[in-house]
CSV table of C-alpha atoms in Angstrom, one decimal:
chain,number,residue,atom,x,y,z
L,122,UNK,CA,38.6,-235.1,69.3
L,123,UNK,CA,40.1,-231.6,69.1
L,124,UNK,CA,39.8,-230.6,65.4
L,125,UNK,CA,41.9,-227.4,66.0
L,126,UNK,CA,45.6,-228.3,66.4
L,127,UNK,CA,47.4,-227.5,69.7
L,128,UNK,CA,49.4,-224.4,69.1
L,129,UNK,CA,52.2,-225.4,71.4
L,130,UNK,CA,52.6,-228.7,69.7
L,131,UNK,CA,52.5,-227.2,66.2
L,132,UNK,CA,55.0,-224.5,66.1
L,133,UNK,CA,54.8,-224.4,62.2
L,134,UNK,CA,51.1,-223.5,62.5
L,135,UNK,CA,52.0,-220.6,65.0
L,136,UNK,CA,54.4,-219.2,62.6
L,137,UNK,CA,52.1,-219.5,59.6
L,138,UNK,CA,49.4,-217.7,61.5
L,139,UNK,CA,51.8,-215.0,62.6
L,140,UNK,CA,53.1,-214.6,59.1
L,141,UNK,CA,49.4,-214.1,57.8
L,142,UNK,CA,48.4,-211.8,60.3
L,143,UNK,CA,51.6,-209.7,59.8
L,144,UNK,CA,50.9,-209.6,56.1
L,145,UNK,CA,47.3,-208.5,56.5
L,146,UNK,CA,48.6,-205.7,58.9
L,147,UNK,CA,51.2,-204.6,56.6
L,148,UNK,CA,48.6,-204.4,53.7
L,149,UNK,CA,46.2,-202.4,55.7
L,150,UNK,CA,49.0,-199.9,56.7
L,151,UNK,CA,50.1,-199.6,53.1
L,152,UNK,CA,46.7,-198.8,52.0
L,153,UNK,CA,46.2,-196.2,54.6
L,154,UNK,CA,49.5,-194.6,53.7
L,155,UNK,CA,49.1,-194.5,50.0
L,156,UNK,CA,45.4,-194.1,49.9
L,157,UNK,CA,45.4,-190.8,48.0
L,158,UNK,CA,47.7,-192.3,45.3
L,159,UNK,CA,45.4,-195.5,45.0
L,160,UNK,CA,42.1,-193.5,44.5
L,161,UNK,CA,42.6,-192.9,40.8
L,162,UNK,CA,42.8,-196.5,40.2
L,163,UNK,CA,39.9,-197.6,42.3
L,164,UNK,CA,36.6,-197.9,40.6
L,165,UNK,CA,34.0,-195.0,41.2
L,166,UNK,CA,32.4,-195.5,44.6
L,167,UNK,CA,34.9,-197.7,46.2
L,168,UNK,CA,37.2,-194.9,47.6
L,169,UNK,CA,34.3,-193.2,49.3
L,170,UNK,CA,34.6,-193.9,53.1
L,171,UNK,CA,30.8,-193.2,53.7
L,172,UNK,CA,28.1,-195.2,51.9
L,173,UNK,CA,25.7,-193.2,49.5
L,174,UNK,CA,23.1,-191.3,51.3
L,175,UNK,CA,20.0,-192.9,52.4
L,176,UNK,CA,16.8,-192.0,50.7
L,177,UNK,CA,15.0,-189.0,52.1
L,178,UNK,CA,11.7,-187.3,51.6
L,179,UNK,CA,10.2,-190.2,49.6
L,180,UNK,CA,6.6,-189.3,50.5
L,181,UNK,CA,7.1,-186.2,48.2
L,182,UNK,CA,8.7,-188.1,45.2
L,183,UNK,CA,6.3,-187.9,42.3
L,184,UNK,CA,6.0,-190.4,39.6
L,185,UNK,CA,6.0,-188.9,36.0
L,186,UNK,CA,5.0,-190.6,32.7
L,187,UNK,CA,7.6,-190.2,30.0
L,188,UNK,CA,6.7,-189.7,26.1
L,189,UNK,CA,9.0,-192.6,25.2
L,190,UNK,CA,12.7,-192.7,24.2
L,191,UNK,CA,14.3,-189.5,23.1
L,192,UNK,CA,16.7,-190.7,20.4
L,193,UNK,CA,18.1,-187.6,19.0
L,194,UNK,CA,19.7,-186.6,22.3
L,195,UNK,CA,21.7,-183.3,22.2
L,196,UNK,CA,24.5,-182.0,24.5
L,197,UNK,CA,26.1,-178.6,24.0
L,198,UNK,CA,29.7,-178.4,23.3
L,199,UNK,CA,31.7,-176.0,25.6
L,200,UNK,CA,31.2,-172.3,24.8
L,201,UNK,CA,34.5,-170.6,24.5
L,202,UNK,CA,32.6,-167.3,25.3
L,203,UNK,CA,31.8,-168.4,28.7
L,204,UNK,CA,32.5,-165.8,31.3
L,205,UNK,CA,32.2,-166.0,35.1
L,206,UNK,CA,31.4,-163.1,37.3
L,207,UNK,CA,31.7,-163.5,41.0
L,208,UNK,CA,29.7,-160.9,42.9
L,209,UNK,CA,31.5,-160.9,46.2
L,210,UNK,CA,34.5,-163.1,46.3
L,211,UNK,CA,35.1,-162.7,50.1
L,212,UNK,CA,31.4,-163.5,51.0
L,213,UNK,CA,31.4,-166.4,48.6
L,214,UNK,CA,34.9,-167.9,50.1
L,215,UNK,CA,33.2,-167.7,53.6
L,216,UNK,CA,30.1,-169.6,52.4
L,217,UNK,CA,32.2,-172.2,50.5
L,218,UNK,CA,34.4,-172.8,53.6
L,219,UNK,CA,31.4,-173.2,55.8
L,220,UNK,CA,29.7,-175.7,53.4
L,221,UNK,CA,33.0,-177.6,52.9
L,222,UNK,CA,33.3,-178.0,56.7
L,223,UNK,CA,29.9,-179.2,56.9
L,224,UNK,CA,30.4,-181.7,54.0
L,225,UNK,CA,28.3,-183.4,51.5
L,226,UNK,CA,26.0,-184.7,54.2
L,227,UNK,CA,24.6,-181.3,54.6
L,228,UNK,CA,24.4,-180.4,51.0
L,229,UNK,CA,21.2,-180.2,48.6
L,230,UNK,CA,20.8,-178.8,45.2
L,231,UNK,CA,17.8,-176.9,44.0
L,232,UNK,CA,17.4,-176.0,40.2
L,233,UNK,CA,15.2,-174.6,37.6
L,234,UNK,CA,15.0,-176.8,34.3
L,235,UNK,CA,14.2,-174.8,31.2
L,236,UNK,CA,17.5,-172.9,30.1
L,237,UNK,CA,19.1,-173.6,33.3
L,238,UNK,CA,19.6,-177.4,32.6
L,239,UNK,CA,19.0,-176.8,28.8
L,240,UNK,CA,20.9,-174.3,26.9
L,241,UNK,CA,20.1,-171.0,25.6
L,242,UNK,CA,21.1,-171.8,22.1
L,243,UNK,CA,22.3,-169.1,19.5
L,244,UNK,CA,20.5,-166.2,17.6
L,245,UNK,CA,20.4,-168.5,14.7
L,246,UNK,CA,19.1,-171.4,16.6
L,247,UNK,CA,17.7,-170.3,19.9
L,248,UNK,CA,16.5,-172.9,22.3
L,249,UNK,CA,13.0,-172.2,23.8
L,250,UNK,CA,11.6,-173.4,27.0
L,251,UNK,CA,9.6,-176.6,26.8
L,252,UNK,CA,6.2,-175.0,26.5
L,253,UNK,CA,7.5,-172.5,23.9
L,254,UNK,CA,8.7,-175.5,22.0
L,255,UNK,CA,5.2,-177.1,22.0
L,256,UNK,CA,3.5,-173.7,21.3
L,257,UNK,CA,5.5,-173.1,18.1
L,258,UNK,CA,5.5,-176.6,16.7
L,259,UNK,CA,4.0,-177.6,13.4
L,260,UNK,CA,2.5,-180.8,15.1
L,261,UNK,CA,-0.2,-178.8,16.8
L,262,UNK,CA,-3.2,-177.0,15.4
L,263,UNK,CA,-3.1,-173.4,14.1
L,264,UNK,CA,-5.9,-172.7,16.7
L,265,UNK,CA,-3.9,-174.0,19.5
L,266,UNK,CA,-0.9,-172.1,18.6
L,267,UNK,CA,-2.9,-168.9,18.2
L,268,UNK,CA,-4.6,-169.4,21.5
L,269,UNK,CA,-1.3,-170.0,23.5
L,270,UNK,CA,0.2,-167.0,21.8
L,271,UNK,CA,-2.6,-164.9,22.8
L,272,UNK,CA,-2.3,-166.0,26.4
L,273,UNK,CA,1.4,-165.5,26.3
L,274,UNK,CA,0.9,-161.9,24.8
L,275,UNK,CA,-1.6,-161.0,27.6
L,276,UNK,CA,0.1,-162.5,30.8
L,277,UNK,CA,3.8,-162.5,30.1
L,278,UNK,CA,4.1,-158.6,30.8
L,279,UNK,CA,2.5,-159.3,34.3
L,280,UNK,CA,5.0,-162.2,34.9
L,281,UNK,CA,8.1,-159.9,34.1
L,282,UNK,CA,6.6,-156.9,35.9
L,283,UNK,CA,8.8,-156.7,39.2
L,284,UNK,CA,6.7,-153.8,40.5
L,285,UNK,CA,3.3,-155.8,40.6
L,286,UNK,CA,2.0,-157.0,43.9
L,287,UNK,CA,2.7,-160.5,44.4
L,288,UNK,CA,-0.8,-161.4,45.2
L,289,UNK,CA,-2.1,-159.6,42.1
L,290,UNK,CA,0.7,-161.4,40.1
L,291,UNK,CA,-0.4,-164.8,41.5
L,292,UNK,CA,-4.0,-164.3,40.4
L,293,UNK,CA,-2.8,-163.3,36.8
L,294,UNK,CA,-0.5,-166.3,36.8
L,295,UNK,CA,-3.2,-168.7,37.7
L,296,UNK,CA,-5.5,-167.3,35.0
L,297,UNK,CA,-2.7,-168.0,32.4
L,298,UNK,CA,-2.2,-171.6,33.8
L,299,UNK,CA,-5.9,-172.4,33.6
L,300,UNK,CA,-5.9,-171.2,30.0
L,301,UNK,CA,-3.0,-173.2,29.0
L,302,UNK,CA,-4.3,-176.3,30.7
L,303,UNK,CA,-7.6,-176.0,28.9
L,304,UNK,CA,-6.1,-175.6,25.5
L,305,UNK,CA,-3.8,-178.6,26.2
L,306,UNK,CA,-6.6,-180.9,26.9
L,307,UNK,CA,-8.7,-179.7,24.0
L,308,UNK,CA,-5.7,-180.4,21.5
L,309,UNK,CA,-5.7,-184.1,22.5
L,310,UNK,CA,-1.9,-184.3,22.3
L,311,UNK,CA,-0.5,-187.9,22.2
L,312,UNK,CA,2.8,-189.1,23.7
L,313,UNK,CA,4.1,-189.8,20.2
L,314,UNK,CA,3.3,-186.3,19.0
L,315,UNK,CA,5.1,-184.8,22.0
L,316,UNK,CA,8.0,-187.0,21.4
L,317,UNK,CA,8.1,-185.8,17.8
L,318,UNK,CA,7.9,-182.2,18.9
L,319,UNK,CA,10.9,-182.8,21.1
L,320,UNK,CA,12.9,-184.7,18.5
L,321,UNK,CA,12.5,-181.9,16.0
L,322,UNK,CA,13.3,-179.2,18.4
L,323,UNK,CA,16.7,-177.6,19.0
L,324,UNK,CA,16.7,-178.5,22.8
L,325,UNK,CA,20.0,-179.5,24.2
L,326,UNK,CA,21.5,-180.1,27.7
L,327,UNK,CA,24.3,-177.7,28.9
L,328,UNK,CA,27.8,-179.0,28.5
L,329,UNK,CA,28.7,-181.3,31.2
L,330,UNK,CA,25.2,-181.6,32.9
L,331,UNK,CA,25.0,-185.2,31.9
L,332,UNK,CA,28.2,-186.0,33.8
L,333,UNK,CA,27.1,-183.9,36.7
L,334,UNK,CA,23.8,-185.6,37.1
L,335,UNK,CA,25.4,-189.1,37.0
L,336,UNK,CA,28.1,-188.0,39.6
L,337,UNK,CA,25.2,-186.8,41.9
L,338,UNK,CA,23.2,-190.1,41.5
L,339,UNK,CA,26.4,-192.0,42.5
L,340,UNK,CA,26.3,-190.4,46.0
L,341,UNK,CA,22.5,-190.0,45.9
L,342,UNK,CA,22.7,-186.2,46.8
L,343,UNK,CA,19.3,-184.7,47.1
L,344,UNK,CA,18.5,-182.7,43.9
L,345,UNK,CA,15.3,-180.9,43.5
L,346,UNK,CA,14.2,-179.6,40.2
L,347,UNK,CA,11.3,-177.0,40.2
L,348,UNK,CA,10.1,-176.2,36.7
L,349,UNK,CA,7.0,-174.7,35.0
L,350,UNK,CA,7.5,-177.1,32.0
L,351,UNK,CA,5.5,-180.2,31.4
L,352,UNK,CA,6.5,-183.3,33.3
L,353,UNK,CA,6.3,-185.8,30.5
L,354,UNK,CA,8.8,-183.7,28.4
L,355,UNK,CA,11.0,-183.2,31.2
L,356,UNK,CA,11.1,-186.9,32.4
L,357,UNK,CA,11.6,-188.0,28.7
L,358,UNK,CA,14.7,-185.8,28.5
L,359,UNK,CA,16.2,-186.8,31.8
L,360,UNK,CA,15.6,-190.5,31.2
L,361,UNK,CA,18.1,-190.1,28.2
L,362,UNK,CA,20.7,-189.7,30.7
L,363,UNK,CA,19.5,-192.0,33.5
L,364,UNK,CA,16.2,-193.2,34.9
L,365,UNK,CA,15.9,-190.8,37.8
L,366,UNK,CA,12.8,-192.4,39.1
L,367,UNK,CA,14.4,-195.8,39.6
L,368,UNK,CA,18.1,-195.1,39.7
L,369,UNK,CA,18.2,-191.8,41.9
L,370,UNK,CA,16.0,-192.1,44.8
L,371,UNK,CA,16.9,-188.6,46.1
L,372,UNK,CA,16.0,-187.0,42.7
L,373,UNK,CA,12.9,-184.9,42.8
L,374,UNK,CA,11.1,-183.3,39.9
L,375,UNK,CA,8.3,-180.8,40.4
L,376,UNK,CA,6.6,-179.6,37.3
L,377,UNK,CA,3.3,-179.2,35.7
L,378,UNK,CA,1.8,-182.7,35.7
L,379,UNK,CA,0.6,-184.4,32.5
L,380,UNK,CA,-1.8,-187.3,32.7
L,381,UNK,CA,-2.6,-189.6,29.7
L,382,UNK,CA,-5.3,-192.1,29.2
L,383,UNK,CA,-5.0,-195.8,27.8
L,384,UNK,CA,-4.7,-194.5,24.3
L,385,UNK,CA,-1.7,-192.3,25.4
L,386,UNK,CA,-3.9,-189.0,24.8
L,387,UNK,CA,-3.1,-186.1,27.1
L,388,UNK,CA,-6.4,-185.7,29.2
L,389,UNK,CA,-5.2,-183.6,32.0
L,390,UNK,CA,-2.4,-180.9,32.6
L,391,UNK,CA,-2.3,-180.0,36.2
L,392,UNK,CA,-0.7,-176.6,36.2
L,393,UNK,CA,0.8,-176.3,39.6
L,394,UNK,CA,3.9,-174.3,39.1
L,395,UNK,CA,4.5,-170.8,38.0
L,396,UNK,CA,7.1,-168.1,38.7
L,397,UNK,CA,5.1,-167.0,41.8
L,398,UNK,CA,4.6,-170.6,43.3
L,399,UNK,CA,8.1,-172.1,42.7
L,400,UNK,CA,9.0,-171.2,46.4
L,401,UNK,CA,6.2,-173.3,47.8
L,402,UNK,CA,7.3,-176.7,46.1
L,403,UNK,CA,10.1,-177.5,48.5
L,404,UNK,CA,9.9,-176.3,52.2
L,405,UNK,CA,10.8,-177.0,55.7
L,406,UNK,CA,7.3,-177.9,56.8
L,407,UNK,CA,7.0,-180.9,54.4
L,408,UNK,CA,10.6,-181.8,53.8
L,409,UNK,CA,13.5,-183.0,55.8
L,410,UNK,CA,16.0,-180.5,54.4
L,411,UNK,CA,19.8,-179.8,54.7
L,412,UNK,CA,21.4,-176.7,55.8
L,413,UNK,CA,23.4,-175.9,52.8
L,414,UNK,CA,22.1,-175.4,49.2
L,415,UNK,CA,23.4,-174.9,45.7
L,416,UNK,CA,20.8,-172.9,43.8
L,417,UNK,CA,20.8,-172.8,40.0
L,418,UNK,CA,18.5,-170.6,37.7
L,419,UNK,CA,18.3,-168.5,34.7
L,420,UNK,CA,16.0,-165.7,35.7
L,421,UNK,CA,16.2,-163.3,38.7
L,422,UNK,CA,12.9,-164.7,40.2
L,423,UNK,CA,14.4,-168.3,40.5
L,424,UNK,CA,16.3,-167.0,43.4
L,425,UNK,CA,13.1,-167.1,45.3
L,426,UNK,CA,13.1,-171.0,45.1
L,427,UNK,CA,15.2,-171.0,48.3
L,428,UNK,CA,12.7,-168.8,50.2
L,429,UNK,CA,11.3,-171.7,52.3
L,430,UNK,CA,14.4,-174.1,52.4
L,431,UNK,CA,15.5,-172.5,55.6
L,432,UNK,CA,19.4,-172.9,54.5
L,433,UNK,CA,22.0,-171.5,56.6
L,434,UNK,CA,24.2,-171.2,53.4
L,435,UNK,CA,23.1,-170.9,49.8
L,436,UNK,CA,25.4,-170.5,46.9
L,437,UNK,CA,23.4,-169.4,44.0
L,438,UNK,CA,24.7,-169.6,40.2
L,439,UNK,CA,22.7,-167.7,37.4
L,440,UNK,CA,23.0,-168.4,33.8
L,441,UNK,CA,22.7,-165.0,32.3
L,442,UNK,CA,20.8,-164.3,29.2
L,443,UNK,CA,22.2,-161.8,26.7
L,444,UNK,CA,19.3,-159.3,27.1
L,445,UNK,CA,20.0,-159.0,30.8
L,446,UNK,CA,23.5,-157.8,30.6
L,447,UNK,CA,22.5,-154.3,31.6
L,448,UNK,CA,20.9,-155.8,34.9
L,449,UNK,CA,24.2,-157.4,36.2
L,450,UNK,CA,24.7,-154.8,39.0
L,451,UNK,CA,21.1,-155.6,40.4
L,452,UNK,CA,21.5,-159.3,39.9
L,453,UNK,CA,24.8,-159.3,41.8
L,454,UNK,CA,22.8,-158.3,44.9
L,455,UNK,CA,21.1,-161.8,45.1
L,456,UNK,CA,23.2,-164.0,43.1
L,457,UNK,CA,26.8,-165.1,44.1
L,458,UNK,CA,27.9,-166.1,40.7
L,459,UNK,CA,26.8,-165.1,37.2
L,460,UNK,CA,27.7,-167.1,34.1
L,461,UNK,CA,27.7,-165.3,30.8
L,462,UNK,CA,27.5,-167.0,27.4
L,463,UNK,CA,25.9,-170.6,27.1
L,464,UNK,CA,27.6,-171.6,30.2
L,465,UNK,CA,28.4,-175.1,31.1
L,466,UNK,CA,28.1,-177.4,34.4
L,467,UNK,CA,31.9,-177.5,34.8
L,468,UNK,CA,31.7,-174.8,37.5
L,469,UNK,CA,28.8,-176.4,39.3
L,470,UNK,CA,30.6,-179.7,39.5
L,471,UNK,CA,33.8,-178.2,40.6
L,472,UNK,CA,32.1,-176.5,43.4
L,473,UNK,CA,30.2,-179.7,44.4
L,474,UNK,CA,33.5,-181.6,44.4
L,475,UNK,CA,35.3,-179.0,46.5
L,476,UNK,CA,32.5,-179.2,49.2
L,477,UNK,CA,32.4,-182.8,49.2
L,478,UNK,CA,36.1,-183.3,49.7
L,479,UNK,CA,38.8,-185.3,47.9
L,480,UNK,CA,37.7,-188.7,49.1
L,481,UNK,CA,34.5,-188.5,47.1
L,482,UNK,CA,35.9,-189.6,43.6
L,483,UNK,CA,32.4,-190.2,42.6
L,484,UNK,CA,32.0,-186.5,42.0
L,485,UNK,CA,35.3,-186.0,40.2
L,486,UNK,CA,35.1,-184.1,36.9
L,487,UNK,CA,35.7,-186.0,33.7
L,488,UNK,CA,39.2,-185.9,32.3
L,489,UNK,CA,38.1,-183.4,29.5
L,490,UNK,CA,36.1,-181.2,31.9
L,491,UNK,CA,38.9,-181.3,34.4
L,492,UNK,CA,41.4,-180.2,31.8
L,493,UNK,CA,39.1,-177.3,30.8
L,494,UNK,CA,38.9,-176.3,34.4
L,495,UNK,CA,42.5,-176.4,35.1
L,496,UNK,CA,43.6,-174.6,31.9
L,497,UNK,CA,41.0,-172.1,31.2
L,498,UNK,CA,41.5,-168.6,32.8
L,499,UNK,CA,37.8,-168.1,33.3
L,500,UNK,CA,38.1,-170.4,36.3
L,501,UNK,CA,41.0,-168.8,37.9
L,502,UNK,CA,39.0,-166.6,40.2
L,503,UNK,CA,37.0,-169.5,41.6
L,504,UNK,CA,40.0,-171.8,42.0
L,505,UNK,CA,41.6,-169.1,44.2
L,506,UNK,CA,38.6,-169.3,46.6
L,507,UNK,CA,39.3,-173.1,46.9
L,508,UNK,CA,42.7,-172.5,48.3
């Protein structure tokens, strides 16, 4: 018995089918025609024509222990004193146009952490690097503080000496690392103590970094952080925004690795990163890398993180410390954009969104950040480059 009715015998069915198919066709045409108007009403991720990026370089993704839950999470407010200096507008425009043409599939981000992702603070409440935060804490012994201070006093001049031979500087940095690691292990710091140090510090994320990180995770954009900080502290801070180890497969944190025993006592601090070795962490030999890079830092030497990336185009953004204002002409030789004041991540997200294209609503600035970007004259020059 024929279950499907004979269409010639049942003209009503034929008309019904034509109406259904015609309705579907009209709906598809309407969606195509009015797609750009519908995007703002579609939930994040749905408007993207492409699926989120597949996981890459998972053989290099490290697992880091955290210290627990950071409860007193701090995010900077927008600094009205922020200024943006574009070193060479024509050169930057050319880079951005090439990166936009290649699209999000050819983009990756490489960044420092201390005082690049975290803020500088103010003269009254300066924010230190994570190692400095521990060194000056009241939760550690006087002997520990004195030992680390002596190491800093001895080796920091070598670190900041731009005239020193790289090989010689590397040897000094290794001596410094060995001394720091030895003192940390002797101190027998616990996860709880490290968490207390973090809670009582002034550390805060830069304005809009939280939103920026979440937007990147939505499209699984490769994001490499290379830091001389301690992994347990950094992972604790990042987890306050999202679990980068579980919810963001293309997020990579390379830092000095803390190991704890069953009593949560720090038993090993593997000091593998310093200013000289940063460029060795992410390289073409061991990673499948993309041809375009956004590079973020707060010290001149952070530019060298890109040495082994093999990028065709790199847009570099430097958060400038107040004591380096006189170095701006020299910094402009290497850095495309210099941000003065306690800068935000509005610029960084706007550039990422521009490169991605309008269909990626996942990367769209928040309403508040977008209002700041559109109305604040400090962003006028970069907006001209987007035209």
